[in-house]
Amino acid sequence: MAIKQISLNGSDWLFKDFLGEDWIWRNAEKPDSKDSRWWRKGTVPGTVLYDLWQNGEVSDPYFERNSLLAEWVPERTWIYKKWFDIDAFIFGQRVQLHFKGVDFEAQFFLNGAKIGHHKGMFTAAVFDVTDTFHYGGANLLSVVIEKAPDEQPQVSKTSYVREHKSRMTYWWDFCPRMIHQGIWDDVYLEVTGPIRIEDIYVRSTLSNDFQLAKLTIDSTLSSNKQAEVRLETCIFSGEEQVSSVVSDHFISEGETKISSTAQVNHPRLWQPNGSGEAHLYRVRINVLERKNDTEGRADSLLSTDKEITFGIRTVAWHRNETPDPTARPYVLVVNGHKTYIKGWNWVPMDVMYGREQAAKLERLLTLAKQAGVNMLRVWGGGLIEKDAFYELCNRFGIMVWQEFIQSSSGIANKPSEDEAFITMMVQEAEQIILRKRNHPSLVLWCGGNELQDSDDRPLDDTEPVLGALRQVVETLHPDALWLPTSPTGRCFSNTLDNIDQDPTGQHDVHGPWEFQGLSQQYELYNKGTSLLHSEFGVEGMTHLKTLNHTISESNQWPATRDNPIYFHRGSWWINEPMIQSSFGNELRNPEDLIRASQFLQAEGLRYAVESNLRRMWQNSGTLPWQFNEPFPNAYCTSALDYFTNPKPVYYAMARAYQTIQVSASFAMIAWEGQETFKADVWVVQSDRIELGELTSQWCLVGASGHIYSEFQWQGKVAPSAATRLGEFELSLQQLQEDVFYFRINLVNAAKEVISSNCYPFSVTANLVPMLVLSQTSIQVEKKISEEGAFWQLQLTNVGTQAAFLVHLEDARPVTAEGYVYYTDNDFSLLPGESKSINVQWSSIPEADRKLDISAWNSPVQNIL
């Protein structure tokens, strides 16, 4: 028979809490239990806390400080149970019960009989239940989820950690203490004949010219008897079968490993986002049991089949352009080509990560793809993600840097050397890697986040647990890359002092995570020497609508650490003193503070990233902290708020990550006391396409639209490289305005603008002039596509002052279903200037589609 999966997911589970082992006394897990009171409806996959919230047992934990009222939840034992029927026709087949993920430790019962115990949220609990079912009748499945383990929050000692469990929910700088429990991944029955496929691993070897791929398909079969089997292995590209192989084998009872080979001519390679198509292949294996009929003729009966997706690609490290011979290589080579890492750091999309949120996951990864991201670093305090995450990354061409769940702890950052802990981590890794290694997106395994010795030096593979993990990766996933931790040093922090003391020692570095100041931000990144910048950021406030949804209006001011609500919701990232000083202490309300904070976040981070890009291939990758957030903070370093609404920094980064990008380096954003404005102009091209003759136009223009100076450059730029075009200078005495812009366009031979950039500046000591710009007016023309899924907006500044930071926003509540995508947002329009924006509506009824448009100096308009 073909493999049959019977899902046991759903909202028809019941759950209840118990103190200690009170459930045993009540026989709560048994079919004939008299324990009938206070059972609530629950959902699997899911989260205990979310189920309690939906049942009205706890207040909204995302509002103000309500999460404090739910800290009792992980101290309880919870039972989830479900009645279900099993058809009689299954009798005689092999049946396995699969729990893909239970957080964290649980006992399992079927029809009152204990079938097993499991510990560990990232490994599956699998039980053979062939002889335990009531075939043709009702069955009760019960799962006893133990009290959550006592583990370490962000500030502690890493050596205290004993479990491989997400640490973020124990409290982190961007996540309050909401310790997770629950059946957080799929539950299903798998029904097969006597022979099962336990594992498939596809490896590819490419010829030097990439025109031939030799595939090795390693299969692990399990059987409850000796048997003769035939393996039919078929390789598909889309619906087309491109290769196949048939082989016969004699297998013993237990496990048997079988290796098959095939080849694909002119393979379509899996390419990262921005480099080409992320093509996927499929392999399907049929296992047929060979038998003789009553007349001695051979016959074959399908016992099981299995299909997986894979990609054909190669990855390797190449040496950076550095004089330091001790530096690791950090240039990523994919399919023979150097690939600059345009990344972000990824954290779990929800503190209650057991919740199934397929639409939110696709939204987040779609935004990453649209922003030119080709790698996500899955941070080591979060998750080994569910399969849906890697499957979407496979489709979108987003490479995954996956860390094992180990992280620094502030006080001491060295993992335990206890043999039992190392053995546990190795056993976990062995199972995790087997489940994830076929995903072509998963190119890099890493031992953990910010693991360091007592002198703050990043650890290497001589650390016992890291060396052991590396050996598992090299054995089970030899086509993947490895790093012991992030950063990998020799110096941890990206600071001016470290750069001055050891400029070639900035290998893979972290930090800073805060806006440094109106000139200091630019000084730091102008002096940067890192080879890889795998974590750094700039803090910014959330959107006003999100703030209104999560904090009552009376508690929104002051927006400082002295406000207990704000302290609870992102205290580490409250940069209110810096924001106020940057804007002359003129910010009087949450709306103005949010705008100012988000502006500094966008300008600060885009300059940092552009500076790294201008050092291609000395620097080979930039991964800001952080793309998303798991909880609706008031302040956070995230590019998106919890409800997936992008902040201005998202669009600033999307522009920086374009395949061809013009940028400028300069000394500061507020120019008081300076005689001359100076900027160096660059083009960074990350692909290998020859663009021919180009023209670059530069101008310094006031907010009035008056052009004070302009320049034109002509020539060619080097593919897959950074090219300096020249220097621009202008005496600041010529300016008659307090706000001005430096604008750069890059035009090809067909007179098309293929890249542009625009930097705002103040001639004063701070950014107050941006707050007091004269009002202007934005004219909006709307066209709707024939199928109705797109709007095309033509936005024109019809006033006499620049429209400062034009912002488009979904006018619906933040919790409304469906999403809006814009080709650009949060940009300035000079007087008389127009810009075309495409708006895509996803899963939003036509009658509900409406936008708000505004600028700092233009009132809100409704677009219906």
GROMACS .gro file of C-alpha atoms in nm, residues 16-314:
model
  299
   16LYS     CA    1  -0.639   2.087   3.156
   17ASP     CA    2  -0.382   2.188   3.415
   18PHE     CA    3  -0.263   1.991   3.717
   19LEU     CA    4  -0.033   2.056   4.008
   20GLY     CA    5   0.249   1.805   4.009
   21GLU     CA    6   0.120   1.448   3.966
   22ASP     CA    7  -0.237   1.515   4.069
   23TRP     CA    8  -0.334   1.383   3.725
   24ILE     CA    9  -0.219   1.032   3.824
   25TRP     CA   10  -0.447   1.026   4.128
   26ARG     CA   11  -0.739   1.134   3.908
   27ASN     CA   12  -0.660   0.887   3.623
   28ALA     CA   13  -0.699   1.194   3.401
   29GLU     CA   14  -0.523   1.033   3.104
   30LYS     CA   15  -0.747   0.724   3.097
   31PRO     CA   16  -1.064   0.665   2.890
   32ASP     CA   17  -1.271   0.577   3.200
   33SER     CA   18  -1.151   0.875   3.408
   34LYS     CA   19  -1.409   1.038   3.634
   35ASP     CA   20  -1.216   1.363   3.604
   36SER     CA   21  -1.470   1.559   3.397
   37ARG     CA   22  -1.452   1.917   3.524
   38TRP     CA   23  -1.264   2.217   3.380
   39TRP     CA   24  -1.147   2.060   3.058
   40ARG     CA   25  -1.110   2.333   2.796
   41LYS     CA   26  -1.097   2.322   2.417
   42GLY     CA   27  -0.744   2.328   2.278
   43THR     CA   28  -0.569   2.328   1.942
   44VAL     CA   29  -0.282   2.119   1.809
   45PRO     CA   30  -0.033   2.231   1.691
   46GLY     CA   31  -0.051   2.504   1.949
   47THR     CA   32   0.059   2.661   2.270
   48VAL     CA   33  -0.080   2.621   2.620
   49LEU     CA   34  -0.081   2.994   2.688
   50TYR     CA   35  -0.259   3.078   2.363
   51ASP     CA   36  -0.526   2.816   2.433
   52LEU     CA   37  -0.579   2.965   2.779
   53TRP     CA   38  -0.611   3.313   2.630
   54GLN     CA   39  -0.868   3.193   2.376
   55ASN     CA   40  -1.065   3.030   2.658
   56GLY     CA   41  -1.069   3.353   2.858
   57GLU     CA   42  -0.847   3.209   3.133
   58VAL     CA   43  -0.579   3.478   3.098
   59SER     CA   44  -0.593   3.838   2.976
   60ASP     CA   45  -0.441   3.936   2.643
   61PRO     CA   46  -0.069   3.877   2.715
   62TYR     CA   47   0.030   4.112   2.434
   63PHE     CA   48  -0.132   4.413   2.606
   64GLU     CA   49   0.068   4.637   2.841
   65ARG     CA   50   0.209   4.419   3.123
   66ASN     CA   51  -0.050   4.141   3.115
   67SER     CA   52   0.216   3.880   3.042
   68LEU     CA   53   0.322   3.911   3.406
   69LEU     CA   54  -0.017   3.769   3.505
   70ALA     CA   55   0.048   3.452   3.306
   71GLU     CA   56   0.383   3.351   3.453
   72TRP     CA   57   0.211   3.078   3.656
   73VAL     CA   58   0.128   2.878   3.342
   74PRO     CA   59   0.460   2.695   3.284
   75GLU     CA   60   0.468   2.591   3.651
   76ARG     CA   61   0.176   2.354   3.588
   77THR     CA   62   0.152   2.011   3.430
   78TRP     CA   63  -0.087   2.004   3.133
   79ILE     CA   64  -0.273   1.716   2.974
   80TYR     CA   65  -0.394   1.734   2.615
   81LYS     CA   66  -0.623   1.457   2.499
   82LYS     CA   67  -0.823   1.368   2.191
   83TRP     CA   68  -1.076   1.101   2.094
   84PHE     CA   69  -1.060   0.975   1.736
   85ASP     CA   70  -1.179   0.676   1.532
   86ILE     CA   71  -0.960   0.429   1.342
   87ASP     CA   72  -1.103   0.244   1.044
   88ALA     CA   73  -1.094  -0.132   1.059
   89PHE     CA   74  -0.929  -0.162   0.715
   90ILE     CA   75  -0.600  -0.039   0.864
   91PHE     CA   76  -0.572  -0.358   1.070
   92GLY     CA   77  -0.276  -0.564   0.955
   93GLN     CA   78  -0.064  -0.267   0.850
   94ARG     CA   79   0.223  -0.104   1.039
   95VAL     CA   80   0.113   0.210   1.221
   96GLN     CA   81   0.338   0.472   1.373
   97LEU     CA   82   0.229   0.769   1.582
   98HIS     CA   83   0.437   1.082   1.515
   99PHE     CA   84   0.472   1.392   1.730
  100LYS     CA   85   0.701   1.622   1.530
  101GLY     CA   86   0.750   1.852   1.827
  102VAL     CA   87   0.640   1.865   2.192
  103ASP     CA   88   0.772   2.142   2.415
  104PHE     CA   89   0.932   2.020   2.629
  105GLU     CA   90   0.899   1.690   2.821
  106ALA     CA   91   0.598   1.463   2.795
  107GLN     CA   92   0.449   1.121   2.862
  108PHE     CA   93   0.222   0.962   2.601
  109PHE     CA   94  -0.078   0.734   2.651
  110LEU     CA   95  -0.302   0.554   2.404
  111ASN     CA   96  -0.626   0.412   2.537
  112GLY     CA   97  -0.490   0.446   2.890
  113ALA     CA   98  -0.170   0.250   2.822
  114LYS     CA   99   0.160   0.434   2.840
  115ILE     CA  100   0.334   0.415   2.503
  116GLY     CA  101   0.638   0.625   2.584
  117HIS     CA  102   0.818   0.928   2.719
  118HIS     CA  103   1.005   1.199   2.530
  119LYS     CA  104   1.221   1.497   2.621
  120GLY     CA  105   1.328   1.763   2.375
  121MET     CA  106   1.129   2.009   2.163
  122PHE     CA  107   1.335   1.981   1.842
  123THR     CA  108   1.327   1.603   1.808
  124ALA     CA  109   1.030   1.387   1.715
  125ALA     CA  110   0.853   1.145   1.946
  126VAL     CA  111   0.765   0.838   1.736
  127PHE     CA  112   0.586   0.526   1.862
  128ASP     CA  113   0.486   0.201   1.695
  129VAL     CA  114   0.119   0.166   1.792
  130THR     CA  115   0.027  -0.118   1.559
  131ASP     CA  116  -0.084  -0.339   1.849
  132THR     CA  117  -0.237  -0.069   2.069
  133PHE     CA  118  -0.531   0.058   1.865
  134HIS     CA  119  -0.899  -0.022   1.887
  135TYR     CA  120  -0.947  -0.087   1.516
  136GLY     CA  121  -1.289   0.002   1.389
  137GLY     CA  122  -1.365   0.203   1.703
  138ALA     CA  123  -1.283   0.504   1.920
  139ASN     CA  124  -0.936   0.569   2.064
  140LEU     CA  125  -0.810   0.815   2.325
  141LEU     CA  126  -0.470   0.979   2.286
  142SER     CA  127  -0.340   1.163   2.594
  143VAL     CA  128  -0.024   1.368   2.628
  144VAL     CA  129   0.102   1.473   2.971
  145ILE     CA  130   0.321   1.783   2.927
  146GLU     CA  131   0.544   1.827   3.228
  147LYS     CA  132   0.618   2.154   3.404
  148ALA     CA  133   0.857   2.361   3.191
  149PRO     CA  134   1.224   2.313   3.280
  150ASP     CA  135   1.392   2.583   3.487
  151GLU     CA  136   1.623   2.741   3.232
  152GLN     CA  137   1.815   3.064   3.194
  153PRO     CA  138   1.685   3.402   3.078
  154GLN     CA  139   1.907   3.636   2.878
  155VAL     CA  140   2.120   3.745   3.175
  156SER     CA  141   2.278   3.447   3.348
  157LYS     CA  142   2.563   3.202   3.283
  158THR     CA  143   2.554   2.987   2.973
  159SER     CA  144   2.722   2.703   3.161
  160TYR     CA  145   2.402   2.666   3.365
  161VAL     CA  146   2.203   2.567   3.056
  162ARG     CA  147   2.116   2.198   3.043
  163GLU     CA  148   1.837   2.175   2.784
  164HIS     CA  149   1.820   2.237   2.410
  165LYS     CA  150   1.514   2.460   2.434
  166SER     CA  151   1.428   2.805   2.306
  167ARG     CA  152   1.567   3.050   2.561
  168MET     CA  153   1.395   3.359   2.427
  169THR     CA  154   1.068   3.292   2.611
  170TYR     CA  155   1.245   3.287   2.951
  171TRP     CA  156   1.291   3.666   2.893
  172TRP     CA  157   1.503   3.843   2.638
  173ASP     CA  158   1.557   4.207   2.552
  174PHE     CA  159   1.285   4.187   2.284
  175CYS     CA  160   1.058   3.932   2.452
  176PRO     CA  161   0.897   3.922   2.799
  177ARG     CA  162   0.892   3.606   3.008
  178MET     CA  163   0.627   3.386   2.845
  179ILE     CA  164   0.777   3.038   2.879
  180HIS     CA  165   0.645   2.813   2.605
  181GLN     CA  166   0.479   2.473   2.650
  182GLY     CA  167   0.266   2.271   2.416
  183ILE     CA  168   0.235   2.028   2.128
  184TRP     CA  169   0.391   2.278   1.891
  185ASP     CA  170   0.422   2.074   1.571
  186ASP     CA  171   0.217   1.823   1.374
  187VAL     CA  172   0.069   1.502   1.515
  188TYR     CA  173  -0.020   1.224   1.272
  189LEU     CA  174  -0.044   0.851   1.214
  190GLU     CA  175   0.165   0.694   0.940
  191VAL     CA  176   0.032   0.370   0.795
  192THR     CA  177   0.250   0.149   0.573
  193GLY     CA  178   0.308  -0.209   0.475
  194PRO     CA  179   0.574  -0.419   0.647
  195ILE     CA  180   0.861  -0.213   0.503
  196ARG     CA  181   0.895   0.158   0.574
  197ILE     CA  182   1.122   0.437   0.449
  198GLU     CA  183   1.274   0.603   0.754
  199ASP     CA  184   1.505   0.849   0.580
  200ILE     CA  185   1.613   0.976   0.238
  201TYR     CA  186   1.917   1.194   0.175
  202VAL     CA  187   2.000   1.330  -0.170
  203ARG     CA  188   2.351   1.457  -0.242
  204SER     CA  189   2.464   1.606  -0.571
  205THR     CA  190   2.810   1.629  -0.726
  206LEU     CA  191   2.840   1.880  -1.009
  207SER     CA  192   3.086   1.864  -1.297
  208ASN     CA  193   3.331   2.152  -1.332
  209ASP     CA  194   3.116   2.312  -1.604
  210PHE     CA  195   2.793   2.255  -1.403
  211GLN     CA  196   2.640   2.068  -1.697
  212LEU     CA  197   2.610   1.732  -1.521
  213ALA     CA  198   2.485   1.646  -1.174
  214LYS     CA  199   2.554   1.306  -1.028
  215LEU     CA  200   2.303   1.225  -0.753
  216THR     CA  201   2.354   0.989  -0.463
  217ILE     CA  202   2.026   0.891  -0.298
  218ASP     CA  203   2.079   0.727   0.041
  219SER     CA  204   1.772   0.553   0.182
  220THR     CA  205   1.714   0.392   0.519
  221LEU     CA  206   1.447   0.120   0.526
  222SER     CA  207   1.302  -0.053   0.827
  223SER     CA  208   1.124  -0.385   0.812
  224ASN     CA  209   0.954  -0.617   1.056
  225LYS     CA  210   1.073  -0.919   0.860
  226GLN     CA  211   1.322  -1.041   0.603
  227ALA     CA  212   1.210  -0.954   0.252
  228GLU     CA  213   1.308  -0.907  -0.110
  229VAL     CA  214   1.234  -0.551  -0.222
  230ARG     CA  215   1.249  -0.346  -0.537
  231LEU     CA  216   1.331   0.026  -0.511
  232GLU     CA  217   1.195   0.249  -0.784
  233THR     CA  218   1.364   0.589  -0.764
  234CYS     CA  219   1.234   0.869  -0.988
  235ILE     CA  220   1.369   1.223  -1.017
  236PHE     CA  221   1.131   1.499  -1.126
  237SER     CA  222   1.180   1.858  -1.236
  238GLY     CA  223   0.833   2.002  -1.205
  239GLU     CA  224   0.611   1.736  -1.359
  240GLU     CA  225   0.882   1.609  -1.593
  241GLN     CA  226   1.066   1.290  -1.498
  242VAL     CA  227   1.434   1.355  -1.568
  243SER     CA  228   1.595   1.039  -1.431
  244SER     CA  229   1.509   0.706  -1.276
  245VAL     CA  230   1.674   0.395  -1.140
  246VAL     CA  231   1.538   0.055  -1.033
  247SER     CA  232   1.725  -0.182  -0.803
  248ASP     CA  233   1.649  -0.507  -0.618
  249HIS     CA  234   1.767  -0.585  -0.265
  250PHE     CA  235   1.738  -0.843   0.010
  251ILE     CA  236   1.677  -0.676   0.347
  252SER     CA  237   1.687  -0.813   0.699
  253GLU     CA  238   1.458  -0.740   0.990
  254GLY     CA  239   1.543  -0.400   1.137
  255GLU     CA  240   1.713  -0.120   0.946
  256THR     CA  241   1.884  -0.145   0.607
  257LYS     CA  242   2.070   0.136   0.430
  258ILE     CA  243   2.059   0.140   0.049
  259SER     CA  244   2.239   0.379  -0.183
  260SER     CA  245   2.130   0.454  -0.539
  261THR     CA  246   2.285   0.677  -0.802
  262ALA     CA  247   2.134   0.878  -1.085
  263GLN     CA  248   2.237   1.166  -1.301
  264VAL     CA  249   2.075   1.480  -1.437
  265ASN     CA  250   2.203   1.636  -1.756
  266HIS     CA  251   2.206   2.016  -1.781
  267PRO     CA  252   2.071   2.055  -1.427
  268ARG     CA  253   1.879   2.364  -1.327
  269LEU     CA  254   2.064   2.490  -1.022
  270TRP     CA  255   1.915   2.619  -0.699
  271GLN     CA  256   2.027   2.982  -0.690
  272PRO     CA  257   2.001   3.237  -0.408
  273ASN     CA  258   1.755   3.525  -0.433
  274GLY     CA  259   1.899   3.784  -0.671
  275SER     CA  260   2.129   3.535  -0.845
  276GLY     CA  261   1.877   3.336  -1.049
  277GLU     CA  262   1.603   3.078  -1.013
  278ALA     CA  263   1.574   2.875  -0.694
  279HIS     CA  264   1.491   2.558  -0.886
  280LEU     CA  265   1.366   2.256  -0.695
  281TYR     CA  266   1.365   1.888  -0.784
  282ARG     CA  267   1.170   1.602  -0.633
  283VAL     CA  268   1.270   1.242  -0.569
  284ARG     CA  269   1.005   0.974  -0.520
  285ILE     CA  270   1.095   0.629  -0.396
  286ASN     CA  271   0.854   0.336  -0.418
  287VAL     CA  272   0.936   0.027  -0.209
  288LEU     CA  273   0.778  -0.288  -0.347
  289GLU     CA  274   0.785  -0.619  -0.165
  290ARG     CA  275   0.872  -0.899  -0.404
  291LYS     CA  276   0.662  -1.213  -0.361
  292ASN     CA  277   0.584  -1.527  -0.556
  293ASP     CA  278   0.222  -1.611  -0.627
  294THR     CA  279   0.075  -1.961  -0.589
  295GLU     CA  280   0.213  -2.059  -0.930
  296GLY     CA  281   0.562  -1.935  -0.851
  297ARG     CA  282   0.542  -1.617  -1.059
  298ALA     CA  283   0.709  -1.303  -0.918
  299ASP     CA  284   0.476  -1.032  -0.800
  300SER     CA  285   0.536  -0.696  -0.637
  301LEU     CA  286   0.323  -0.525  -0.375
  302LEU     CA  287   0.378  -0.160  -0.286
  303SER     CA  288   0.471  -0.145   0.082
  304THR     CA  289   0.544   0.227   0.108
  305ASP     CA  290   0.651   0.531  -0.087
  306LYS     CA  291   0.803   0.865   0.002
  307GLU     CA  292   0.875   1.189  -0.178
  308ILE     CA  293   1.108   1.473  -0.083
  309THR     CA  294   1.216   1.801  -0.239
  310PHE     CA  295   1.580   1.889  -0.297
  311GLY     CA  296   1.796   2.130  -0.490
  312ILE     CA  297   2.118   2.099  -0.685
  313ARG     CA  298   2.382   2.350  -0.574
  314THR     CA  299   2.727   2.387  -0.423
   0.00000   0.00000   0.00000
